[in-house]
PDB file of C-alpha atoms in Angstrom:
ATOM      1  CA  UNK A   1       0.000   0.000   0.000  1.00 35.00           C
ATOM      2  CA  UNK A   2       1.080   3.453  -1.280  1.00 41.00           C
ATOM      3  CA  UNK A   3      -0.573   5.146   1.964  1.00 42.00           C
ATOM      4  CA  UNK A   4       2.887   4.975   3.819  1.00 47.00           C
ATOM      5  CA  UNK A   5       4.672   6.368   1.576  1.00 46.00           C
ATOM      6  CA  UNK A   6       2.903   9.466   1.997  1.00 53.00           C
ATOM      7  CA  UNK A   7       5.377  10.926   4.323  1.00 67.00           C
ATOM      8  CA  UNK A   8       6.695  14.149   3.695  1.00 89.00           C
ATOM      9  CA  UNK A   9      10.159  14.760   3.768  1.00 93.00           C
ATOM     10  CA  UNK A  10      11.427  15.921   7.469  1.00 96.00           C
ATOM     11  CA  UNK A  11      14.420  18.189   5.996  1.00 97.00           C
ATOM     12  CA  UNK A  12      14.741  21.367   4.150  1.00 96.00           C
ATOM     13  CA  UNK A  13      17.558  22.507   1.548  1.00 96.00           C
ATOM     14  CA  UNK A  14      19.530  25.406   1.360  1.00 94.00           C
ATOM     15  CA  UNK A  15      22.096  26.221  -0.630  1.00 94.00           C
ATOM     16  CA  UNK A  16      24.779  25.516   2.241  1.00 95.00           C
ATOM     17  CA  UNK A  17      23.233  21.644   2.891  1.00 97.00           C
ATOM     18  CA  UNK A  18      19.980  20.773   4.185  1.00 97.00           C
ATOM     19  CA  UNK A  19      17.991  21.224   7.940  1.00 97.00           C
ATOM     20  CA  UNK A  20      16.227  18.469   9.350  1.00 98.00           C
ATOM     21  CA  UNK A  21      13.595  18.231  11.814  1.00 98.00           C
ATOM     22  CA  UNK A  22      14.518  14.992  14.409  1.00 97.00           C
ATOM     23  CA  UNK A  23      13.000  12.800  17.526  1.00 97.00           C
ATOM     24  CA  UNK A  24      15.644  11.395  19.081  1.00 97.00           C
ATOM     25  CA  UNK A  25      15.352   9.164  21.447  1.00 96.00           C
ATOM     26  CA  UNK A  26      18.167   8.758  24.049  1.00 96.00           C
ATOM     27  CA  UNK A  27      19.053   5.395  25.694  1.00 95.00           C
ATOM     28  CA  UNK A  28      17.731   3.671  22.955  1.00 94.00           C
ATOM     29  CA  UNK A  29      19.965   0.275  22.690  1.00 94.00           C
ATOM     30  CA  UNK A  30      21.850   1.179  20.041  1.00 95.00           C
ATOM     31  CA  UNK A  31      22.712   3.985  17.332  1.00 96.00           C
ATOM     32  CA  UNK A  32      20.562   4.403  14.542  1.00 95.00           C
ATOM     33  CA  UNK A  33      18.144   5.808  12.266  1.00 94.00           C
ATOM     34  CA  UNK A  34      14.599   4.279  12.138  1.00 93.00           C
ATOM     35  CA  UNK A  35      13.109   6.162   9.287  1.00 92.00           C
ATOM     36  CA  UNK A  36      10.278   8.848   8.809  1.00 94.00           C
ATOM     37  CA  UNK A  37       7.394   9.169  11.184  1.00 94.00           C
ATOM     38  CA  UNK A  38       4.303  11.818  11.205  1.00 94.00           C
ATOM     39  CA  UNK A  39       3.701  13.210  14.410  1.00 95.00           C
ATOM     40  CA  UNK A  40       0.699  13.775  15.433  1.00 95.00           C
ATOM     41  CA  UNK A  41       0.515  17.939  14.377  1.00 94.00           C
ATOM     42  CA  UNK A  42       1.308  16.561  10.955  1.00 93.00           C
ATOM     43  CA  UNK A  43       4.884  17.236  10.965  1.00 94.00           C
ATOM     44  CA  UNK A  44       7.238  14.595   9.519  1.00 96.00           C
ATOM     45  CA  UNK A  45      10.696  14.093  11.879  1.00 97.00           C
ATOM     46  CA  UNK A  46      13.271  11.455  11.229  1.00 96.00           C
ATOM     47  CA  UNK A  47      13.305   9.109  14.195  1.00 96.00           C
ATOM     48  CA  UNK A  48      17.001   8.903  15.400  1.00 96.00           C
ATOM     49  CA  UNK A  49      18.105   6.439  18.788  1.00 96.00           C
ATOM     50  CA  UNK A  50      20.992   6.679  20.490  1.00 97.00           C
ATOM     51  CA  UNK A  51      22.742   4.603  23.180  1.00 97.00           C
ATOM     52  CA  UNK A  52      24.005   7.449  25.392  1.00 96.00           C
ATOM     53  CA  UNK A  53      21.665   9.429  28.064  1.00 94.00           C
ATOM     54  CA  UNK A  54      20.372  12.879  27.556  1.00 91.00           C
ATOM     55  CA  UNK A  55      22.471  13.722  30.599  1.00 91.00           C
ATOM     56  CA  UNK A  56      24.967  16.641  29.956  1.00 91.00           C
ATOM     57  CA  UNK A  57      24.546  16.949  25.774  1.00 93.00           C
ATOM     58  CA  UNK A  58      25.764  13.178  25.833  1.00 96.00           C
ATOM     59  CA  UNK A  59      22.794  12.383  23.729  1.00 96.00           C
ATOM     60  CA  UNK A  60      23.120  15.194  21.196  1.00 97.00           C
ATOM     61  CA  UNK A  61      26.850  14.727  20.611  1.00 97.00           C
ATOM     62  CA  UNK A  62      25.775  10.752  19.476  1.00 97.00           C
ATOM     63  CA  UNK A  63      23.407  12.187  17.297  1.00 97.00           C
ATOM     64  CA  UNK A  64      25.408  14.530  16.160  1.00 98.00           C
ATOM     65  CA  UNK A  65      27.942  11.911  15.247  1.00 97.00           C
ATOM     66  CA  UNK A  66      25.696   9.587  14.140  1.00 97.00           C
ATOM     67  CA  UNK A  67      24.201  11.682  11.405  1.00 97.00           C
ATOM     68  CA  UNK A  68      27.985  12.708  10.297  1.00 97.00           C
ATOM     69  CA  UNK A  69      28.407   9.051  10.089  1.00 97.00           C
ATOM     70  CA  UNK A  70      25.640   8.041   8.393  1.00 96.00           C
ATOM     71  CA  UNK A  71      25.716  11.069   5.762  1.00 96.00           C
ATOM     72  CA  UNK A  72      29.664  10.697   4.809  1.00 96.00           C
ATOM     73  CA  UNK A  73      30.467  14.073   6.268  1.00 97.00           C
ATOM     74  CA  UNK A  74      32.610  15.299   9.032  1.00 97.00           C
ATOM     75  CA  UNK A  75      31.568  16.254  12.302  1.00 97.00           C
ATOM     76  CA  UNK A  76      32.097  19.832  12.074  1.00 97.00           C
ATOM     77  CA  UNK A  77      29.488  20.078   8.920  1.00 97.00           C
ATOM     78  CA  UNK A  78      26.638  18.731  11.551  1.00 98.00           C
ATOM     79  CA  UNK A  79      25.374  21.466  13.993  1.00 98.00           C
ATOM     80  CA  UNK A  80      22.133  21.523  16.408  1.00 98.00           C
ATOM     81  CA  UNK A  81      20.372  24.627  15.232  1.00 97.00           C
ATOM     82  CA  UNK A  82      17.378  24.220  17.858  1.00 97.00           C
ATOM     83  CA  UNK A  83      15.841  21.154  20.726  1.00 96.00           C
ATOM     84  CA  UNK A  84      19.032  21.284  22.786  1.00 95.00           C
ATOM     85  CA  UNK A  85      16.886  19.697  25.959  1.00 94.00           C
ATOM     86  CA  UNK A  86      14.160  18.501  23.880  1.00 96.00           C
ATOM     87  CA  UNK A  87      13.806  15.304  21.700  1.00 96.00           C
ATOM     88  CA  UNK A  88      12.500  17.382  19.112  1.00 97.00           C
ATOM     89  CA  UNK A  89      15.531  18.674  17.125  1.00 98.00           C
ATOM     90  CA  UNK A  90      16.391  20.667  14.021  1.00 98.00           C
ATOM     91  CA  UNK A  91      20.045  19.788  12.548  1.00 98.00           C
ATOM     92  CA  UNK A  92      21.761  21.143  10.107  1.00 98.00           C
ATOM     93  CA  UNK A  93      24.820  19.193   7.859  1.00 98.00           C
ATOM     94  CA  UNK A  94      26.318  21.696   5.771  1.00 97.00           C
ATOM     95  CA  UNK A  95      27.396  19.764   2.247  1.00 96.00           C
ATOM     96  CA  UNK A  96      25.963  18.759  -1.599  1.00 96.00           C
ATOM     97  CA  UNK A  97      22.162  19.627  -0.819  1.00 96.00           C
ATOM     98  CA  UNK A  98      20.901  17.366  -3.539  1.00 95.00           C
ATOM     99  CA  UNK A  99      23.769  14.455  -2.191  1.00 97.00           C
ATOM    100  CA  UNK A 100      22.405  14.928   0.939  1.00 97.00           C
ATOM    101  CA  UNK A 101      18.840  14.697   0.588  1.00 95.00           C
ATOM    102  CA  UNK A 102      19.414  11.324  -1.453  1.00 95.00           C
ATOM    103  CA  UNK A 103      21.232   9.765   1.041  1.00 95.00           C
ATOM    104  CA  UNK A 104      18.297  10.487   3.735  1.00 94.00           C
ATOM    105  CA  UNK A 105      16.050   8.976   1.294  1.00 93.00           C
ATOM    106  CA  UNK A 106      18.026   6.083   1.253  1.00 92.00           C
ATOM    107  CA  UNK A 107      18.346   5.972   4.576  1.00 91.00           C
ATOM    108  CA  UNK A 108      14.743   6.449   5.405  1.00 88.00           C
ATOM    109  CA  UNK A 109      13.588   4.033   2.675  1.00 84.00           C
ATOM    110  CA  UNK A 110      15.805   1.344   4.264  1.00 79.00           C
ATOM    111  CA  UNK A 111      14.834   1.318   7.468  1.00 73.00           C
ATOM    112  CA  UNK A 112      10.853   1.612   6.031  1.00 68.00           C
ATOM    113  CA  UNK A 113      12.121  -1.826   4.066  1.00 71.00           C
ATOM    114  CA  UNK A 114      13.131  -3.282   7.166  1.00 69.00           C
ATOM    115  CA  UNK A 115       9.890  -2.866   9.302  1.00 60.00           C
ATOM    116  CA  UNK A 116       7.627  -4.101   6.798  1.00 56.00           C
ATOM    117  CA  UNK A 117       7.619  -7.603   7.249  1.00 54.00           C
ATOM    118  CA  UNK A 118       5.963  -6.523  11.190  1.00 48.00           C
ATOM    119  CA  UNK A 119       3.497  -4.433   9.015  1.00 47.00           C
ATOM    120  CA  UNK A 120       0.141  -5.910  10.007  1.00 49.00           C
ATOM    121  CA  UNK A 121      -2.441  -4.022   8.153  1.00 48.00           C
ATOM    122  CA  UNK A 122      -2.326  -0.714  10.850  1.00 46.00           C
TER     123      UNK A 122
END
């Protein structure tokens, strides 16, 4: 079903990279990114977990580092722009916009792959 799909995308382009609109959730198991969800306003965040507590900026530095990771760039291109105590972010990664923005997609779009064999009709 197509009805999934219908996410919008949770991050913005500029002509320095792209912002994008996170829940993170700290103490999560492990570091990762779990795809696109809707909250319940409308909005569209990318769901991000990270092992370390929100204790100190701990958790923001993973995420930080994670996205970094994830994207190909270096630290110092990713940059919390607002959500500092909040698990509602906004990040931006300064790079290739359109690079950028593909490699979300395919991040998103994998982790959507790997959930739907729990999909039960919801």
């Amino acid at each position: 079903m197509v009805a999934k799909q219908a996410f919008k995308e949770p991050w913005r382009y500029s002509a320095a990279g792209i912002s994008i609109a996170l829940r993170v959730t700290p103490r999560g198991g492990r570091d990762d990114i779990d795809g696109i969800e809707q909250l319940a306003d409308g909005r569209s965040v990318l769901k991000v977990r990270v092992r370390a507590i929100a204790d100190g900026g701990e958790a923001n530095k993973a995420v930080l580092v994670l996205l970094a990771k994830s994207l190909g760039v270096p630290k110092a291109s990713v940059k919390l722009l607002s959500g500092v105590t909040s698990r509602l972010k906004q990040i931006a990664v300064d790079g290739d916009p359109a690079r950028l923005g593909e490699a979300l997609r395919k991040l998103a779009q994998a982790r959507a792959a790997d959930a739907k064999p729990t999909d039960q009709g919801n």
